[in-house]
Short mmCIF file of C-alpha atoms and ligand atoms in Angstrom, two decimals:
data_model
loop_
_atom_site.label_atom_id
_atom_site.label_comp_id
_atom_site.label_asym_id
_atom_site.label_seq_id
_atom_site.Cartn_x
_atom_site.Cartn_y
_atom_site.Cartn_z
CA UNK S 1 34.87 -32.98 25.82
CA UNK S 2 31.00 -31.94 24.35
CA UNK S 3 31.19 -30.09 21.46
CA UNK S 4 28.11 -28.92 20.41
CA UNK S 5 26.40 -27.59 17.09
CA UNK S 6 23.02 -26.48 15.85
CA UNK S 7 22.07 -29.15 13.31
CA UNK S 8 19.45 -29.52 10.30
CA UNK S 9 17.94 -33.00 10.19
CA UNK S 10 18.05 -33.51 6.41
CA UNK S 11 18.45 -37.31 5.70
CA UNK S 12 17.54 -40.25 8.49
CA UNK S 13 18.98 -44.04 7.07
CA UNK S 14 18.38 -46.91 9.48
CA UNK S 15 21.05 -48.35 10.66
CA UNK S 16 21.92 -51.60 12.93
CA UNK S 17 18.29 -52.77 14.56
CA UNK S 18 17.11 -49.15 16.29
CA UNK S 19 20.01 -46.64 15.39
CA UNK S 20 19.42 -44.06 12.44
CA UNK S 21 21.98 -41.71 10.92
CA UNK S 22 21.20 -38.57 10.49
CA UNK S 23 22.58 -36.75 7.35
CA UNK S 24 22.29 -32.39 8.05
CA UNK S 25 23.54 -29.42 7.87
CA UNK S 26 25.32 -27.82 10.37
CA UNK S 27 26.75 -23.34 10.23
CA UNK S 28 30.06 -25.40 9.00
CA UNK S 29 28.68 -27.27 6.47
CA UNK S 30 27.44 -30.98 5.72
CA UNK S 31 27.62 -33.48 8.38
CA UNK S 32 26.24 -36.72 9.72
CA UNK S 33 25.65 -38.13 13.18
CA UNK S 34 24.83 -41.93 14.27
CA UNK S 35 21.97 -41.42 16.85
CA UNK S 36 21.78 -44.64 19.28
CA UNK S 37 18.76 -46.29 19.98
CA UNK S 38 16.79 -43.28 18.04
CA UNK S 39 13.63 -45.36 16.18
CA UNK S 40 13.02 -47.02 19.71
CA UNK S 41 9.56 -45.17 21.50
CA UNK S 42 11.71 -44.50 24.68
CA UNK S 43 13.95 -42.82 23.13
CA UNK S 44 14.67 -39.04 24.63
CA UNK S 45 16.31 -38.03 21.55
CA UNK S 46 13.90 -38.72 18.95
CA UNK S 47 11.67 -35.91 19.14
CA UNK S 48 14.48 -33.21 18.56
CA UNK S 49 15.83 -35.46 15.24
CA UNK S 50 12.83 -35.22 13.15
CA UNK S 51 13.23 -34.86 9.34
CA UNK S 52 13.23 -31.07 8.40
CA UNK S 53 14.06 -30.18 12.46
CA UNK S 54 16.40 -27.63 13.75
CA UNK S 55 18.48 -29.06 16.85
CA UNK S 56 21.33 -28.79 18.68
CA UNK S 57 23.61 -31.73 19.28
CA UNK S 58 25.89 -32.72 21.74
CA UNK S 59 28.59 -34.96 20.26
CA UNK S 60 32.78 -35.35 20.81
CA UNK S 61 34.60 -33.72 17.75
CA UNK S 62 37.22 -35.43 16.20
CA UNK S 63 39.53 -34.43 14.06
CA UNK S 64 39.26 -35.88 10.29
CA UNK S 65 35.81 -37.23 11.05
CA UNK S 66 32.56 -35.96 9.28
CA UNK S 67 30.14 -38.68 11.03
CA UNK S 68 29.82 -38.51 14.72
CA UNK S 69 28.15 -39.93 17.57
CA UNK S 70 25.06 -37.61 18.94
CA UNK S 71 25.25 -38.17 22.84
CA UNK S 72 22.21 -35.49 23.30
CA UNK S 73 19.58 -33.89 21.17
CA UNK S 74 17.22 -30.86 21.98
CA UNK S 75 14.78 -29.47 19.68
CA UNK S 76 15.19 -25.25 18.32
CA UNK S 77 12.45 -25.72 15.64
CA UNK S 78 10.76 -29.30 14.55
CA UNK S 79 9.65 -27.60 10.91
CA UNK S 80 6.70 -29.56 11.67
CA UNK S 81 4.38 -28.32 8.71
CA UNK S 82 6.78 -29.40 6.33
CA UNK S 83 6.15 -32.92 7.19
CA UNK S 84 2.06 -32.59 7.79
CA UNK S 85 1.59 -31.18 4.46
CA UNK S 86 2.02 -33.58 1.30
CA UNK S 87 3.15 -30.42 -0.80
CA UNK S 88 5.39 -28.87 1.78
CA UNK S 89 7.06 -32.45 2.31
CA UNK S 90 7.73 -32.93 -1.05
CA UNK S 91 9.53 -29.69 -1.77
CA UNK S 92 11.39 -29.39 1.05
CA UNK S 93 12.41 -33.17 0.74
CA UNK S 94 13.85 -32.28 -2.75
CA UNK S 95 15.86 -29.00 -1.07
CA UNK S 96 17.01 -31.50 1.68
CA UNK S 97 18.65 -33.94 -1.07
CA UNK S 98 19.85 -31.14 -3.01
CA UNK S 99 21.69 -29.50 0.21
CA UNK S 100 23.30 -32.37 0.71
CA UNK S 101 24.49 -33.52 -3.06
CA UNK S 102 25.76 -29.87 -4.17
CA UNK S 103 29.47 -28.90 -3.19
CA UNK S 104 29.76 -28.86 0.79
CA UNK S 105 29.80 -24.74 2.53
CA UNK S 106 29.14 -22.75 5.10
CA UNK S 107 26.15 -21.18 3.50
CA UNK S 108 24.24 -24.16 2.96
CA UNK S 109 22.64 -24.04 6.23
CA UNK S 110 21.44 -20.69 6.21
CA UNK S 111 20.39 -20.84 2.64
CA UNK S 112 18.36 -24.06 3.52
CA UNK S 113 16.91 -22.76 6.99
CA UNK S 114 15.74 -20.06 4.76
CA UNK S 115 13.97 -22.20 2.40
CA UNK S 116 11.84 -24.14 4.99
CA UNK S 117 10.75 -20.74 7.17
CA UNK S 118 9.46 -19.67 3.58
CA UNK S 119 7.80 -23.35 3.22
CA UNK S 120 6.19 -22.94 6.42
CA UNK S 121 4.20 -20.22 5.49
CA UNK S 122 2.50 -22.37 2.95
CA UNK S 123 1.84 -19.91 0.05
CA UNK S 124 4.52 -19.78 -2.31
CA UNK S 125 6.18 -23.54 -2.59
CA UNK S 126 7.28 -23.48 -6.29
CA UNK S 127 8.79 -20.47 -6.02
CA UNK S 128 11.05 -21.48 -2.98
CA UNK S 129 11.73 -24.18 -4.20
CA UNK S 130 12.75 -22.38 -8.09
CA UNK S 131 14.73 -19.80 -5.97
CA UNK S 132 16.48 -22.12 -4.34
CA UNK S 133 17.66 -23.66 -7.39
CA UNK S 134 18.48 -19.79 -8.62
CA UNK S 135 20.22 -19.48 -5.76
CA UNK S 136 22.22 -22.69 -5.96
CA UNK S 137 22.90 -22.22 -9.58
CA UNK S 138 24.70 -19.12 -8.91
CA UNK S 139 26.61 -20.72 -6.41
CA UNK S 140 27.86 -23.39 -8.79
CA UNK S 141 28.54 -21.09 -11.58
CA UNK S 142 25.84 -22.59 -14.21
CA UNK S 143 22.95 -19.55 -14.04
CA UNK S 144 21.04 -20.11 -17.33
CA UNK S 145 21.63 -17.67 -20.31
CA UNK S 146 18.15 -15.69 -20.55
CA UNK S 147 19.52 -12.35 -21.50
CA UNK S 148 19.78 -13.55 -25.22
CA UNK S 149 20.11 -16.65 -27.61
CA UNK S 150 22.33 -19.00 -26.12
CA UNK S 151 22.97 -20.52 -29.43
CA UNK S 152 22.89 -17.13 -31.60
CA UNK S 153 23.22 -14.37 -29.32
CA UNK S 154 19.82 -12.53 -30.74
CA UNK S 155 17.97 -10.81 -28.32
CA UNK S 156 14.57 -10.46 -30.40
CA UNK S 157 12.31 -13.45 -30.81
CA UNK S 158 12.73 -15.70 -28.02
CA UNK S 159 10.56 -18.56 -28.13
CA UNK S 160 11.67 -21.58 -25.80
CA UNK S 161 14.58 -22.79 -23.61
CA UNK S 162 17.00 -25.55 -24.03
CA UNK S 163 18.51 -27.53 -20.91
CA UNK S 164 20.98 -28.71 -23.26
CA UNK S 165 22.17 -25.66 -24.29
CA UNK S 166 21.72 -23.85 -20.92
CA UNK S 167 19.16 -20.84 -21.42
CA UNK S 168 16.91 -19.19 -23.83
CA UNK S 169 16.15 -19.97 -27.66
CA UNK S 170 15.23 -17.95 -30.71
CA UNK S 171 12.52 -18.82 -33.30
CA UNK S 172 15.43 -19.02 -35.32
CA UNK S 173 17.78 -21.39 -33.74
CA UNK S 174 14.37 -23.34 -32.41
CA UNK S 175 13.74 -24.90 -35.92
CA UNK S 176 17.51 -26.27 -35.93
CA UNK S 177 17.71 -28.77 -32.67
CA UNK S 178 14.77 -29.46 -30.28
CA UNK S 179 14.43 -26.67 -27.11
CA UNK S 180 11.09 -26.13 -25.26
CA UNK S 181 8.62 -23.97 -26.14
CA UNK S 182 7.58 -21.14 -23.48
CA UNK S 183 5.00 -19.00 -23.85
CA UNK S 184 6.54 -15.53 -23.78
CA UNK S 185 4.59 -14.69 -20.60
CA UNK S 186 6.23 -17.56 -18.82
CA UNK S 187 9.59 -16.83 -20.60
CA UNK S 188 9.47 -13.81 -18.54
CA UNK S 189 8.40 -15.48 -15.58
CA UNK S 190 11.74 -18.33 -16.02
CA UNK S 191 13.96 -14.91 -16.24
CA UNK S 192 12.60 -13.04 -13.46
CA UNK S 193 13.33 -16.77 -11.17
CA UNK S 194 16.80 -17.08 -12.80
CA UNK S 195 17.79 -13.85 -12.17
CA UNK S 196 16.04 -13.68 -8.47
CA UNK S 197 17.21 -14.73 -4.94
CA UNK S 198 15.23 -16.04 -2.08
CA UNK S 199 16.51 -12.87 -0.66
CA UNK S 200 13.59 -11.23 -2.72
CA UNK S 201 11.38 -13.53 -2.34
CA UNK S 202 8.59 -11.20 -1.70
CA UNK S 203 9.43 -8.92 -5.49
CA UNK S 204 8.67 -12.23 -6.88
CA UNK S 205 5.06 -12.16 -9.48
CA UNK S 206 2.32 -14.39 -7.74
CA UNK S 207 2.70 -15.63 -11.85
CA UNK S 208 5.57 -17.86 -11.18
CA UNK S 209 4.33 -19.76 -8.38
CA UNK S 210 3.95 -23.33 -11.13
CA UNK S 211 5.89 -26.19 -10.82
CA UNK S 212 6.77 -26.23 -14.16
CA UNK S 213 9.68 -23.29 -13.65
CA UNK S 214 10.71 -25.78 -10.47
CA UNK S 215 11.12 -28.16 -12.94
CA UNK S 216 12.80 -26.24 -15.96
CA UNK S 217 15.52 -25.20 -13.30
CA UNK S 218 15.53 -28.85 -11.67
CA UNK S 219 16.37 -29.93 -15.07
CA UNK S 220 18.94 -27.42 -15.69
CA UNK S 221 20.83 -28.25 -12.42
CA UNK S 222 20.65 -31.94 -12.67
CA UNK S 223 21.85 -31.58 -16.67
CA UNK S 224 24.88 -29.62 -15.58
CA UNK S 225 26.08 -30.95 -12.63
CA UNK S 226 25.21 -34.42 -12.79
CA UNK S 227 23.36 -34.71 -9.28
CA UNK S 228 20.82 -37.38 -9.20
CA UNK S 229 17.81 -36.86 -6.96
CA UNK S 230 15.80 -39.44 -5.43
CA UNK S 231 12.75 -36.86 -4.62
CA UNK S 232 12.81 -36.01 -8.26
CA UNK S 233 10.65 -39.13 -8.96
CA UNK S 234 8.11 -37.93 -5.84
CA UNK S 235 7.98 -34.18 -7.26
CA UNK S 236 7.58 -35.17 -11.37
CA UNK S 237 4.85 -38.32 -9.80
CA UNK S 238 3.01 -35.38 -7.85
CA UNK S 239 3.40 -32.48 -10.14
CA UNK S 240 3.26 -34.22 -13.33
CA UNK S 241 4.12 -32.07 -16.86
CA UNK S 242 1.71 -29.62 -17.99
ZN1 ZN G 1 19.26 -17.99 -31.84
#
């Protein structure tokens, strides 16, 4: 029997001497394959299993099985900018991990197809990579609270956000237990990404393209749901606090 699936390349871990598994997404969700022979220079299959690339496998279902073996591999789109460009790379390599450590769904590989066409186009990277995390927070249930206070409920005098606490701070409640300090400029900016979508993208101010409102919803995801990241250590390296 070939079975056959379109396949994002998210996660590539040697294995034996020239094998590699390849951790993705496929339209049903999280899956892995074991690609024979794939780090050796002959191999046909290597091209099409690039990190970041869009293929289409040929493998044998089975049933109760979420690793398979990859008989064939052709290319659909090798996201090749997204490993060429140091920036690109490291955003999209935090979405990969991300993609693949948040609860398993069908709408994972849409949502993350989505994020690297938006890469690709190499002008906004923060703020695909901020609604992203918008998006995925949603998903799980743990949006931040920026319509008020999350400790007092007051809508007047926001000064800073707390990861902690999950959302926005008064001046008030500030001066009681530690929350960061935002400019109200870029408080505005952290509601407008909380309460976006990469849907609308393109509504999005050309004001929140930092990595610091990456970061502030980075930290809110990993606080709340307990996901650790590998890339984080690349992105907080290359984009260090401002
Ligand atoms: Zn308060």
């Amino acid at each position: 029997m070939n079975d056959e699936t379109t396949f994002l390349v998210l996660r590539q871990t040697d294995y034996k001497e020239n094998d590699l598994i390849l951790g993705g997404l496929s339209p049903e969700g999280q899956v892995s394959f074991v690609g024979k022979a794939l780090k050796k220079t002959t191999s046909k299959n290597a091209y099409a299993c690039q990190l970041f690339s869009e293929c289409v496998i040929q493998y044998d279902r089975k049933p109760d099985k979420d690793i398979y073996l990859m008989k064939t591999a052709s290319l659909v789109n090798g996201h090749r900018p997204l490993r060429e460009d140091l920036d690109l790379q490291i955003v999209a390599s935090v979405i990969a991990e991300l993609s693949l450590k948040v609860q398993n769904g069908t709408d994972l590989f849409e949502m993350t197809k989505k994020a690297f066409q938006e890469l690709e186009k190499k002008e906004r990277p923060f703020t695909v990579l901020s609604l992203y995390l918008s998006d995925l927070l949603k998903r799980e249930g743990n949006q931040p609270m920026v319509d008020a206070c999350v400790r007092c409920g007051n809508t007047k005098g926001i000064v800073a956000f707390s990861v902690e606490d999950g959302g926005f701070v008064c001046a008030d409640c500030a001066k009681l237990k530690y929350a960061k300090p935002f400019e109200t400029e870029d408080l505005k900016m952290i509601r407008i990404l909380v309460k976006g979508s990469m849907e609308n993208l393109e509504k999005i101010p050309v004001e929140a393209e930092k990595a610091k409102f990456a970061r502030l919803l980075l930290d809110h995801l990993i606080y709340h749901t307990g996901i650790r990241l590998i890339s984080r250590n690349f992105f907080d390296t290359w984009y260090p606090e401002d």
